[in-house]
Amino acid sequence: MFRVGMFISKRKHEPAHYMLKIESFSILSEAKTSKIESDVFEANGYKWRLDLYPNGNDEENGAGHISLYVVICDTETCSKGWEISVDVCFFVYDHIHHNYVTFQDVNGHRTRFHEKKMTWGFDKLIPLESFVESKNGYLLNDSCVFGVEVIAVPEFTQVDRCLLMTRPPAIMNTYTWTINKFSTVTEDVLYSEVFKVGKVKWKLKIYPKGYGLCIGTHLSFFLGVHDTASFPDGWKVYAKFKLRLKKHGLKSDIEEETDNWFCNSADDWGFSGFILLSELNDSENGFLLNDNLTVEAEISVMGTLRYFF
């Protein structure tokens, strides 16, 4: 579940945020205590605690080791979609050399805490056999000291992203929507069923009598991202796409191509003046067959911003 690769080093100065001293460690270990939760401490405006498994976290295959984790606490007051990126460093005091052994992710990866990831650490921090060996200095008079630093990543580095551009397969990039009895529609706006292209869910939106400055003169047609309320703050999705109005028979369809970065402030995009209502309703043009209107969206290129680490 948690990273097994560690970068181990030493330093003289103590942890900046929290230290936990344990006396009579052997009694704690012999009692088969599964987990020790520290008291809550503050760092970077958030509350945290240490979770220590003196005999290892069996559920994560950490048996026979010291398992150590940092847990974010009291997140009930955080805004929806909260997220914090931090650099985590664990400490164990070396009583022989009078310094701290530090443990960090071997690749220097930052850790993102959010609603679905409240805990991070090492299942196998130190083998228990090595921890109790006197020559290693972790125990002195059956006492030991653990610590942690939780350093918030500056805002400008938190928003570093990787832009992943893809071309959805042709057999999976087009959605067709037929609106029956179009002339009887009374709603100002119609929504298609939700469909998925790539890893994003979409929906089509049509204003039968027009939208904005085109009310009463045009049909308005848009592509939108679905369920944006569940997305994290700052989300962005790029799409190059065509919106198409199908003609029946051998006549050519009408289509418009555009592209857009979808985000919180622009979660749909398209054309207010897609087609004149007079042209749409002209039976010779072949848009309405048995009063059914068929439209399509074809997404040829997509781009998503994601964390690069």
PDB file of C-alpha atoms in Angstrom:
ATOM      1  CA  MET A   1       0.000   0.000   0.000  1.00  0.00           C
ATOM      2  CA  PHE A   2       2.810   2.412   0.869  1.00  0.00           C
ATOM      3  CA  ARG A   3       6.174   3.051  -0.663  1.00  0.00           C
ATOM      4  CA  VAL A   4       8.926   0.571   0.076  1.00  0.00           C
ATOM      5  CA  GLY A   5      11.806   2.586  -1.421  1.00  0.00           C
ATOM      6  CA  MET A   6      13.548   4.807   1.130  1.00  0.00           C
ATOM      7  CA  PHE A   7      16.281   7.383   1.063  1.00  0.00           C
ATOM      8  CA  ILE A   8      18.113   7.159   4.401  1.00  0.00           C
ATOM      9  CA  SER A   9      20.465   9.837   5.689  1.00  0.00           C
ATOM     10  CA  LYS A  10      21.568  11.468   8.944  1.00  0.00           C
ATOM     11  CA  ARG A  11      21.452  14.944  10.401  1.00  0.00           C
ATOM     12  CA  LYS A  12      22.201  16.644  13.720  1.00  0.00           C
ATOM     13  CA  HIS A  13      19.208  18.926  14.266  1.00  0.00           C
ATOM     14  CA  GLU A  14      15.939  17.591  15.558  1.00  0.00           C
ATOM     15  CA  PRO A  15      12.627  17.372  13.670  1.00  0.00           C
ATOM     16  CA  ALA A  16      10.891  20.695  13.234  1.00  0.00           C
ATOM     17  CA  HIS A  17       7.340  19.508  13.864  1.00  0.00           C
ATOM     18  CA  TYR A  18       7.001  16.591  16.232  1.00  0.00           C
ATOM     19  CA  MET A  19       8.895  14.067  18.351  1.00  0.00           C
ATOM     20  CA  LEU A  20       7.554  11.061  20.232  1.00  0.00           C
ATOM     21  CA  LYS A  21       9.695   9.519  22.976  1.00  0.00           C
ATOM     22  CA  ILE A  22       8.839   5.987  24.054  1.00  0.00           C
ATOM     23  CA  GLU A  23      10.131   4.596  27.337  1.00  0.00           C
ATOM     24  CA  SER A  24      10.171   0.881  28.149  1.00  0.00           C
ATOM     25  CA  PHE A  25       9.886  -0.069  24.484  1.00  0.00           C
ATOM     26  CA  SER A  26      10.399  -3.767  25.292  1.00  0.00           C
ATOM     27  CA  ILE A  27       7.247  -3.827  27.412  1.00  0.00           C
ATOM     28  CA  LEU A  28       5.327  -2.228  24.565  1.00  0.00           C
ATOM     29  CA  SER A  29       6.676  -4.760  22.097  1.00  0.00           C
ATOM     30  CA  GLU A  30       6.157  -7.772  24.339  1.00  0.00           C
ATOM     31  CA  ALA A  31       2.572  -6.725  25.030  1.00  0.00           C
ATOM     32  CA  LYS A  32       1.939  -7.116  21.296  1.00  0.00           C
ATOM     33  CA  THR A  33       0.455  -3.640  21.126  1.00  0.00           C
ATOM     34  CA  SER A  34      -0.700  -3.289  17.538  1.00  0.00           C
ATOM     35  CA  LYS A  35      -0.633   0.483  17.111  1.00  0.00           C
ATOM     36  CA  ILE A  36       0.321   3.601  19.031  1.00  0.00           C
ATOM     37  CA  GLU A  37      -1.343   6.893  18.057  1.00  0.00           C
ATOM     38  CA  SER A  38       0.489  10.035  19.082  1.00  0.00           C
ATOM     39  CA  ASP A  39      -1.240  13.174  20.222  1.00  0.00           C
ATOM     40  CA  VAL A  40      -2.208  15.655  17.509  1.00  0.00           C
ATOM     41  CA  PHE A  41       0.279  18.301  16.400  1.00  0.00           C
ATOM     42  CA  GLU A  42       0.034  21.195  13.965  1.00  0.00           C
ATOM     43  CA  ALA A  43       2.130  21.855  10.878  1.00  0.00           C
ATOM     44  CA  ASN A  44       1.423  24.100   7.886  1.00  0.00           C
ATOM     45  CA  GLY A  45      -2.017  25.021   9.223  1.00  0.00           C
ATOM     46  CA  TYR A  46      -3.174  21.385   9.383  1.00  0.00           C
ATOM     47  CA  LYS A  47      -3.392  18.854  12.201  1.00  0.00           C
ATOM     48  CA  TRP A  48      -1.473  15.576  12.110  1.00  0.00           C
ATOM     49  CA  ARG A  49      -0.508  12.571  14.211  1.00  0.00           C
ATOM     50  CA  LEU A  50       1.975   9.718  14.078  1.00  0.00           C
ATOM     51  CA  ASP A  51       0.815   6.101  13.915  1.00  0.00           C
ATOM     52  CA  LEU A  52       3.481   3.681  15.148  1.00  0.00           C
ATOM     53  CA  TYR A  53       3.276  -0.108  14.884  1.00  0.00           C
ATOM     54  CA  PRO A  54       6.026  -1.390  17.243  1.00  0.00           C
ATOM     55  CA  ASN A  55       5.703  -4.954  15.919  1.00  0.00           C
ATOM     56  CA  GLY A  56       4.841  -4.017  12.350  1.00  0.00           C
ATOM     57  CA  ASN A  57       1.611  -3.448  10.464  1.00  0.00           C
ATOM     58  CA  ASP A  58       0.447  -6.984   9.701  1.00  0.00           C
ATOM     59  CA  GLU A  59      -2.285  -5.792   7.352  1.00  0.00           C
ATOM     60  CA  GLU A  60       0.345  -4.283   5.055  1.00  0.00           C
ATOM     61  CA  ASN A  61       2.900  -7.112   5.342  1.00  0.00           C
ATOM     62  CA  GLY A  62       4.985  -5.104   7.770  1.00  0.00           C
ATOM     63  CA  ALA A  63       5.372  -7.878  10.365  1.00  0.00           C
ATOM     64  CA  GLY A  64       8.833  -8.005  11.948  1.00  0.00           C
ATOM     65  CA  HIS A  65       9.463  -4.304  11.277  1.00  0.00           C
ATOM     66  CA  ILE A  66       8.792  -0.917  12.747  1.00  0.00           C
ATOM     67  CA  SER A  67       5.913   0.585  10.713  1.00  0.00           C
ATOM     68  CA  LEU A  68       5.488   4.353  10.867  1.00  0.00           C
ATOM     69  CA  TYR A  69       2.918   6.653   9.274  1.00  0.00           C
ATOM     70  CA  VAL A  70       1.757  10.246   9.397  1.00  0.00           C
ATOM     71  CA  VAL A  71      -2.001  10.849   9.376  1.00  0.00           C
ATOM     72  CA  ILE A  72      -3.850  14.089   8.615  1.00  0.00           C
ATOM     73  CA  CYS A  73      -6.567  14.800  11.195  1.00  0.00           C
ATOM     74  CA  ASP A  74      -9.646  16.960  11.712  1.00  0.00           C
ATOM     75  CA  THR A  75     -10.354  17.546   8.028  1.00  0.00           C
ATOM     76  CA  GLU A  76     -14.086  18.065   8.552  1.00  0.00           C
ATOM     77  CA  THR A  77     -13.659  21.835   8.265  1.00  0.00           C
ATOM     78  CA  CYS A  78     -11.698  21.628   5.005  1.00  0.00           C
ATOM     79  CA  SER A  79     -13.436  22.728   1.817  1.00  0.00           C
ATOM     80  CA  LYS A  80     -14.816  20.140  -0.590  1.00  0.00           C
ATOM     81  CA  GLY A  81     -12.090  18.731  -2.795  1.00  0.00           C
ATOM     82  CA  TRP A  82      -9.348  19.811  -0.360  1.00  0.00           C
ATOM     83  CA  GLU A  83      -5.836  18.714  -1.101  1.00  0.00           C
ATOM     84  CA  ILE A  84      -2.409  19.429   0.355  1.00  0.00           C
ATOM     85  CA  SER A  85       0.981  18.495  -1.076  1.00  0.00           C
ATOM     86  CA  VAL A  86       3.809  17.928   1.387  1.00  0.00           C
ATOM     87  CA  ASP A  87       7.304  16.544   1.748  1.00  0.00           C
ATOM     88  CA  VAL A  88       7.355  14.006   4.596  1.00  0.00           C
ATOM     89  CA  CYS A  89      10.480  13.039   6.504  1.00  0.00           C
ATOM     90  CA  PHE A  90      10.549  10.537   9.390  1.00  0.00           C
ATOM     91  CA  PHE A  91      13.217  10.479  12.114  1.00  0.00           C
ATOM     92  CA  VAL A  92      14.659   7.977  14.568  1.00  0.00           C
ATOM     93  CA  TYR A  93      17.254   9.166  17.094  1.00  0.00           C
ATOM     94  CA  ASP A  94      20.672   7.472  17.125  1.00  0.00           C
ATOM     95  CA  HIS A  95      21.829   7.571  20.776  1.00  0.00           C
ATOM     96  CA  ILE A  96      25.368   6.452  19.952  1.00  0.00           C
ATOM     97  CA  HIS A  97      26.248   9.101  17.354  1.00  0.00           C
ATOM     98  CA  HIS A  98      23.858  11.712  18.730  1.00  0.00           C
ATOM     99  CA  ASN A  99      22.150  12.399  15.451  1.00  0.00           C
ATOM    100  CA  TYR A 100      18.899  11.602  13.719  1.00  0.00           C
ATOM    101  CA  VAL A 101      18.498   8.941  11.048  1.00  0.00           C
ATOM    102  CA  THR A 102      16.051  10.281   8.456  1.00  0.00           C
ATOM    103  CA  PHE A 103      13.757   8.314   6.149  1.00  0.00           C
ATOM    104  CA  GLN A 104      12.202   9.784   2.996  1.00  0.00           C
ATOM    105  CA  ASP A 105      10.767   8.574  -0.287  1.00  0.00           C
ATOM    106  CA  VAL A 106      13.648   7.272  -2.373  1.00  0.00           C
ATOM    107  CA  ASN A 107      12.559   9.244  -5.455  1.00  0.00           C
ATOM    108  CA  GLY A 108      11.857  12.461  -3.586  1.00  0.00           C
ATOM    109  CA  HIS A 109       8.184  12.279  -4.528  1.00  0.00           C
ATOM    110  CA  ARG A 110       5.864  14.723  -2.873  1.00  0.00           C
ATOM    111  CA  THR A 111       2.867  13.285  -1.035  1.00  0.00           C
ATOM    112  CA  ARG A 112      -0.652  14.487  -1.773  1.00  0.00           C
ATOM    113  CA  PHE A 113      -3.135  14.145   1.066  1.00  0.00           C
ATOM    114  CA  HIS A 114      -6.841  14.345   0.209  1.00  0.00           C
ATOM    115  CA  GLU A 115     -10.168  12.820   1.214  1.00  0.00           C
ATOM    116  CA  LYS A 116      -9.221   9.380  -0.086  1.00  0.00           C
ATOM    117  CA  LYS A 117      -5.622   9.460   1.104  1.00  0.00           C
ATOM    118  CA  MET A 118      -5.336  10.442   4.757  1.00  0.00           C
ATOM    119  CA  THR A 119      -2.289   8.319   5.690  1.00  0.00           C
ATOM    120  CA  TRP A 120       1.226   7.940   4.307  1.00  0.00           C
ATOM    121  CA  GLY A 121       4.349   6.233   5.545  1.00  0.00           C
ATOM    122  CA  PHE A 122       6.519   3.115   5.523  1.00  0.00           C
ATOM    123  CA  ASP A 123       5.278  -0.402   6.227  1.00  0.00           C
ATOM    124  CA  LYS A 124       8.863  -1.558   6.761  1.00  0.00           C
ATOM    125  CA  LEU A 125      10.758   1.394   8.214  1.00  0.00           C
ATOM    126  CA  ILE A 126      13.350  -0.646  10.153  1.00  0.00           C
ATOM    127  CA  PRO A 127      13.589  -4.420  10.700  1.00  0.00           C
ATOM    128  CA  LEU A 128      12.700  -5.061  14.347  1.00  0.00           C
ATOM    129  CA  GLU A 129      15.829  -7.152  14.781  1.00  0.00           C
ATOM    130  CA  SER A 130      17.997  -4.210  13.725  1.00  0.00           C
ATOM    131  CA  PHE A 131      15.988  -1.760  15.808  1.00  0.00           C
ATOM    132  CA  VAL A 132      16.609  -3.593  19.088  1.00  0.00           C
ATOM    133  CA  GLU A 133      20.293  -4.325  18.320  1.00  0.00           C
ATOM    134  CA  SER A 134      22.231  -2.174  20.788  1.00  0.00           C
ATOM    135  CA  LYS A 135      25.076  -1.356  18.397  1.00  0.00           C
ATOM    136  CA  ASN A 136      22.663   0.502  16.101  1.00  0.00           C
ATOM    137  CA  GLY A 137      21.811   3.031  18.798  1.00  0.00           C
ATOM    138  CA  TYR A 138      18.067   3.232  18.314  1.00  0.00           C
ATOM    139  CA  LEU A 139      17.393   2.070  21.888  1.00  0.00           C
ATOM    140  CA  LEU A 140      19.099   3.457  24.994  1.00  0.00           C
ATOM    141  CA  ASN A 141      17.945   2.193  28.373  1.00  0.00           C
ATOM    142  CA  ASP A 142      14.942   0.741  26.550  1.00  0.00           C
ATOM    143  CA  SER A 143      13.910   4.204  25.288  1.00  0.00           C
ATOM    144  CA  CYS A 144      13.649   5.488  21.726  1.00  0.00           C
ATOM    145  CA  VAL A 145      12.647   8.668  19.910  1.00  0.00           C
ATOM    146  CA  PHE A 146      10.657   9.000  16.684  1.00  0.00           C
ATOM    147  CA  GLY A 147       9.919  12.212  14.822  1.00  0.00           C
ATOM    148  CA  VAL A 148       8.443  13.687  11.689  1.00  0.00           C
ATOM    149  CA  GLU A 149       8.550  16.794   9.560  1.00  0.00           C
ATOM    150  CA  VAL A 150       5.673  17.662   7.250  1.00  0.00           C
ATOM    151  CA  ILE A 151       6.784  20.455   4.922  1.00  0.00           C
ATOM    152  CA  ALA A 152       4.116  22.050   2.747  1.00  0.00           C
ATOM    153  CA  VAL A 153       5.050  22.426  -0.898  1.00  0.00           C
ATOM    154  CA  PRO A 154       4.894  26.098  -1.978  1.00  0.00           C
ATOM    155  CA  GLU A 155       1.777  26.939  -3.945  1.00  0.00           C
ATOM    156  CA  PHE A 156       3.602  27.518  -7.221  1.00  0.00           C
ATOM    157  CA  THR A 157       5.047  24.004  -7.169  1.00  0.00           C
ATOM    158  CA  GLN A 158       1.803  22.390  -6.044  1.00  0.00           C
ATOM    159  CA  VAL A 159       0.213  23.308  -9.350  1.00  0.00           C
ATOM    160  CA  ASP A 160       2.952  21.768 -11.481  1.00  0.00           C
ATOM    161  CA  ARG A 161       1.231  19.493 -13.953  1.00  0.00           C
ATOM    162  CA  CYS A 162       1.841  17.082 -16.775  1.00  0.00           C
ATOM    163  CA  LEU A 163      -0.239  17.615 -19.908  1.00  0.00           C
ATOM    164  CA  LEU A 164      -1.254  14.280 -21.390  1.00  0.00           C
ATOM    165  CA  MET A 165      -2.533  14.548 -24.972  1.00  0.00           C
ATOM    166  CA  THR A 166      -4.364  11.619 -26.557  1.00  0.00           C
ATOM    167  CA  ARG A 167      -6.297  10.755 -29.699  1.00  0.00           C
ATOM    168  CA  PRO A 168      -9.308   8.645 -28.729  1.00  0.00           C
ATOM    169  CA  PRO A 169      -9.829   5.633 -31.046  1.00  0.00           C
ATOM    170  CA  ALA A 170     -12.172   6.446 -33.936  1.00  0.00           C
ATOM    171  CA  ILE A 171     -14.615   3.736 -32.889  1.00  0.00           C
ATOM    172  CA  MET A 172     -14.920   5.274 -29.422  1.00  0.00           C
ATOM    173  CA  ASN A 173     -14.781   9.026 -29.982  1.00  0.00           C
ATOM    174  CA  THR A 174     -18.263   9.761 -31.384  1.00  0.00           C
ATOM    175  CA  TYR A 175     -21.592  10.012 -29.602  1.00  0.00           C
ATOM    176  CA  THR A 176     -24.933  10.145 -31.458  1.00  0.00           C
ATOM    177  CA  TRP A 177     -28.098  11.568 -29.925  1.00  0.00           C
ATOM    178  CA  THR A 178     -31.573  11.447 -31.473  1.00  0.00           C
ATOM    179  CA  ILE A 179     -34.316  13.725 -30.174  1.00  0.00           C
ATOM    180  CA  ASN A 180     -37.761  12.380 -30.999  1.00  0.00           C
ATOM    181  CA  LYS A 181     -40.784  14.594 -31.742  1.00  0.00           C
ATOM    182  CA  PHE A 182     -38.527  17.618 -31.873  1.00  0.00           C
ATOM    183  CA  SER A 183     -41.306  20.026 -32.869  1.00  0.00           C
ATOM    184  CA  THR A 184     -43.195  19.267 -29.655  1.00  0.00           C
ATOM    185  CA  VAL A 185     -40.303  20.082 -27.330  1.00  0.00           C
ATOM    186  CA  THR A 186     -41.198  22.832 -24.867  1.00  0.00           C
ATOM    187  CA  GLU A 187     -38.071  22.897 -22.693  1.00  0.00           C
ATOM    188  CA  ASP A 188     -35.605  25.756 -23.100  1.00  0.00           C
ATOM    189  CA  VAL A 189     -32.665  23.355 -22.922  1.00  0.00           C
ATOM    190  CA  LEU A 190     -32.217  19.615 -23.521  1.00  0.00           C
ATOM    191  CA  TYR A 191     -29.447  17.383 -22.155  1.00  0.00           C
ATOM    192  CA  SER A 192     -28.225  14.137 -23.653  1.00  0.00           C
ATOM    193  CA  GLU A 193     -27.370  11.073 -21.653  1.00  0.00           C
ATOM    194  CA  VAL A 194     -23.874  11.048 -20.203  1.00  0.00           C
ATOM    195  CA  PHE A 195     -21.226   9.427 -22.411  1.00  0.00           C
ATOM    196  CA  LYS A 196     -17.547   8.735 -21.911  1.00  0.00           C
ATOM    197  CA  VAL A 197     -14.627   9.487 -24.195  1.00  0.00           C
ATOM    198  CA  GLY A 198     -11.197   8.784 -22.766  1.00  0.00           C
ATOM    199  CA  LYS A 199     -11.408   9.095 -19.001  1.00  0.00           C
ATOM    200  CA  VAL A 200     -13.835  12.025 -19.075  1.00  0.00           C
ATOM    201  CA  LYS A 201     -17.612  11.933 -18.929  1.00  0.00           C
ATOM    202  CA  TRP A 202     -19.427  14.328 -21.258  1.00  0.00           C
ATOM    203  CA  LYS A 203     -22.924  15.460 -22.176  1.00  0.00           C
ATOM    204  CA  LEU A 204     -24.469  17.394 -25.044  1.00  0.00           C
ATOM    205  CA  LYS A 205     -26.672  20.408 -24.535  1.00  0.00           C
ATOM    206  CA  ILE A 206     -29.129  21.823 -27.063  1.00  0.00           C
ATOM    207  CA  TYR A 207     -31.267  24.937 -26.894  1.00  0.00           C
ATOM    208  CA  PRO A 208     -34.080  24.238 -29.417  1.00  0.00           C
ATOM    209  CA  LYS A 209     -35.044  27.904 -29.636  1.00  0.00           C
ATOM    210  CA  GLY A 210     -31.560  29.348 -29.212  1.00  0.00           C
ATOM    211  CA  TYR A 211     -29.421  30.713 -26.414  1.00  0.00           C
ATOM    212  CA  GLY A 212     -28.321  34.247 -25.539  1.00  0.00           C
ATOM    213  CA  LEU A 213     -28.331  36.624 -28.492  1.00  0.00           C
ATOM    214  CA  CYS A 214     -29.513  33.795 -30.740  1.00  0.00           C
ATOM    215  CA  ILE A 215     -32.819  33.151 -28.977  1.00  0.00           C
ATOM    216  CA  GLY A 216     -35.597  32.889 -31.518  1.00  0.00           C
ATOM    217  CA  THR A 217     -33.296  32.734 -34.522  1.00  0.00           C
ATOM    218  CA  HIS A 218     -30.944  29.753 -34.160  1.00  0.00           C
ATOM    219  CA  LEU A 219     -30.543  26.339 -32.615  1.00  0.00           C
ATOM    220  CA  SER A 220     -27.702  26.423 -30.053  1.00  0.00           C
ATOM    221  CA  PHE A 221     -25.475  23.370 -29.555  1.00  0.00           C
ATOM    222  CA  PHE A 222     -22.809  22.728 -26.884  1.00  0.00           C
ATOM    223  CA  LEU A 223     -20.504  20.017 -25.499  1.00  0.00           C
ATOM    224  CA  GLY A 224     -20.052  19.968 -21.731  1.00  0.00           C
ATOM    225  CA  VAL A 225     -18.086  18.117 -19.057  1.00  0.00           C
ATOM    226  CA  HIS A 226     -20.325  16.119 -16.727  1.00  0.00           C
ATOM    227  CA  ASP A 227     -20.395  16.268 -12.896  1.00  0.00           C
ATOM    228  CA  THR A 228     -17.738  18.933 -12.458  1.00  0.00           C
ATOM    229  CA  ALA A 229     -18.690  19.375  -8.789  1.00  0.00           C
ATOM    230  CA  SER A 230     -16.779  16.164  -8.014  1.00  0.00           C
ATOM    231  CA  PHE A 231     -13.578  17.404  -9.691  1.00  0.00           C
ATOM    232  CA  PRO A 232     -10.668  18.835  -7.663  1.00  0.00           C
ATOM    233  CA  ASP A 233     -10.058  22.563  -7.644  1.00  0.00           C
ATOM    234  CA  GLY A 234      -8.184  23.822 -10.680  1.00  0.00           C
ATOM    235  CA  TRP A 235      -9.199  20.974 -12.985  1.00  0.00           C
ATOM    236  CA  LYS A 236      -8.763  21.432 -16.735  1.00  0.00           C
ATOM    237  CA  VAL A 237      -9.601  19.290 -19.756  1.00  0.00           C
ATOM    238  CA  TYR A 238      -8.751  20.113 -23.353  1.00  0.00           C
ATOM    239  CA  ALA A 239     -10.804  18.863 -26.293  1.00  0.00           C
ATOM    240  CA  LYS A 240     -10.761  19.373 -30.045  1.00  0.00           C
ATOM    241  CA  PHE A 241     -14.145  18.316 -31.310  1.00  0.00           C
ATOM    242  CA  LYS A 242     -16.838  18.534 -33.964  1.00  0.00           C
ATOM    243  CA  LEU A 243     -20.526  19.122 -33.362  1.00  0.00           C
ATOM    244  CA  ARG A 244     -22.620  17.688 -36.161  1.00  0.00           C
ATOM    245  CA  LEU A 245     -26.237  17.947 -37.304  1.00  0.00           C
ATOM    246  CA  LYS A 246     -27.171  14.883 -39.294  1.00  0.00           C
ATOM    247  CA  LYS A 247     -29.056  15.103 -42.579  1.00  0.00           C
ATOM    248  CA  HIS A 248     -31.205  12.233 -43.747  1.00  0.00           C
ATOM    249  CA  GLY A 249     -30.732  10.731 -47.161  1.00  0.00           C
ATOM    250  CA  LEU A 250     -27.711  11.476 -49.294  1.00  0.00           C
ATOM    251  CA  LYS A 251     -27.346  15.086 -48.231  1.00  0.00           C
ATOM    252  CA  SER A 252     -24.210  16.262 -46.442  1.00  0.00           C
ATOM    253  CA  ASP A 253     -24.311  16.809 -42.702  1.00  0.00           C
ATOM    254  CA  ILE A 254     -23.636  20.204 -41.184  1.00  0.00           C
ATOM    255  CA  GLU A 255     -20.769  20.300 -38.721  1.00  0.00           C
ATOM    256  CA  GLU A 256     -18.630  22.831 -36.905  1.00  0.00           C
ATOM    257  CA  GLU A 257     -15.191  22.174 -35.421  1.00  0.00           C
ATOM    258  CA  THR A 258     -13.669  23.967 -32.434  1.00  0.00           C
ATOM    259  CA  ASP A 259     -11.469  23.385 -29.422  1.00  0.00           C
ATOM    260  CA  ASN A 260     -11.544  24.522 -25.820  1.00  0.00           C
ATOM    261  CA  TRP A 261      -9.974  24.215 -22.391  1.00  0.00           C
ATOM    262  CA  PHE A 262     -12.852  23.145 -20.166  1.00  0.00           C
ATOM    263  CA  CYS A 263     -12.624  24.302 -16.544  1.00  0.00           C
ATOM    264  CA  ASN A 264     -14.795  25.496 -13.660  1.00  0.00           C
ATOM    265  CA  SER A 265     -15.514  28.805 -15.341  1.00  0.00           C
ATOM    266  CA  ALA A 266     -16.173  27.252 -18.782  1.00  0.00           C
ATOM    267  CA  ASP A 267     -17.464  23.704 -18.376  1.00  0.00           C
ATOM    268  CA  ASP A 268     -19.214  23.697 -21.754  1.00  0.00           C
ATOM    269  CA  TRP A 269     -18.391  25.047 -25.195  1.00  0.00           C
ATOM    270  CA  GLY A 270     -20.009  25.197 -28.590  1.00  0.00           C
ATOM    271  CA  PHE A 271     -22.090  27.408 -30.841  1.00  0.00           C
ATOM    272  CA  SER A 272     -24.970  29.680 -29.932  1.00  0.00           C
ATOM    273  CA  GLY A 273     -25.757  30.176 -33.616  1.00  0.00           C
ATOM    274  CA  PHE A 274     -25.245  26.636 -34.849  1.00  0.00           C
ATOM    275  CA  ILE A 275     -28.013  26.754 -37.500  1.00  0.00           C
ATOM    276  CA  LEU A 276     -30.844  29.088 -38.374  1.00  0.00           C
ATOM    277  CA  LEU A 277     -34.202  27.777 -37.174  1.00  0.00           C
ATOM    278  CA  SER A 278     -35.686  28.535 -40.577  1.00  0.00           C
ATOM    279  CA  GLU A 279     -33.055  26.357 -42.228  1.00  0.00           C
ATOM    280  CA  LEU A 280     -33.500  23.604 -39.644  1.00  0.00           C
ATOM    281  CA  ASN A 281     -37.270  23.468 -40.105  1.00  0.00           C
ATOM    282  CA  ASP A 282     -37.178  23.527 -43.912  1.00  0.00           C
ATOM    283  CA  SER A 283     -38.213  19.984 -44.885  1.00  0.00           C
ATOM    284  CA  GLU A 284     -36.183  20.157 -48.109  1.00  0.00           C
ATOM    285  CA  ASN A 285     -32.969  20.304 -46.069  1.00  0.00           C
ATOM    286  CA  GLY A 286     -33.537  16.869 -44.560  1.00  0.00           C
ATOM    287  CA  PHE A 287     -32.694  17.610 -40.929  1.00  0.00           C
ATOM    288  CA  LEU A 288     -35.988  16.384 -39.519  1.00  0.00           C
ATOM    289  CA  LEU A 289     -37.250  12.968 -40.553  1.00  0.00           C
ATOM    290  CA  ASN A 290     -40.534  11.956 -38.935  1.00  0.00           C
ATOM    291  CA  ASP A 291     -39.895  14.879 -36.578  1.00  0.00           C
ATOM    292  CA  ASN A 292     -36.673  13.333 -35.269  1.00  0.00           C
ATOM    293  CA  LEU A 293     -33.475  15.361 -34.928  1.00  0.00           C
ATOM    294  CA  THR A 294     -30.112  13.585 -34.810  1.00  0.00           C
ATOM    295  CA  VAL A 295     -26.889  15.242 -33.647  1.00  0.00           C
ATOM    296  CA  GLU A 296     -23.364  14.007 -32.945  1.00  0.00           C
ATOM    297  CA  ALA A 297     -20.230  14.987 -31.094  1.00  0.00           C
ATOM    298  CA  GLU A 298     -16.852  13.711 -32.292  1.00  0.00           C
ATOM    299  CA  ILE A 299     -13.865  14.300 -30.000  1.00  0.00           C
ATOM    300  CA  SER A 300     -10.652  13.905 -31.989  1.00  0.00           C
ATOM    301  CA  VAL A 301      -8.047  15.136 -29.479  1.00  0.00           C
ATOM    302  CA  MET A 302      -8.113  15.286 -25.691  1.00  0.00           C
ATOM    303  CA  GLY A 303      -5.722  16.702 -23.141  1.00  0.00           C
ATOM    304  CA  THR A 304      -5.790  16.337 -19.385  1.00  0.00           C
ATOM    305  CA  LEU A 305      -3.642  18.056 -16.784  1.00  0.00           C
ATOM    306  CA  ARG A 306      -2.451  15.789 -14.032  1.00  0.00           C
ATOM    307  CA  TYR A 307       0.190  15.910 -11.322  1.00  0.00           C
ATOM    308  CA  PHE A 308       3.544  14.981 -12.784  1.00  0.00           C
ATOM    309  CA  PHE A 309       4.792  13.179  -9.695  1.00  0.00           C
TER     310      PHE A 309
END
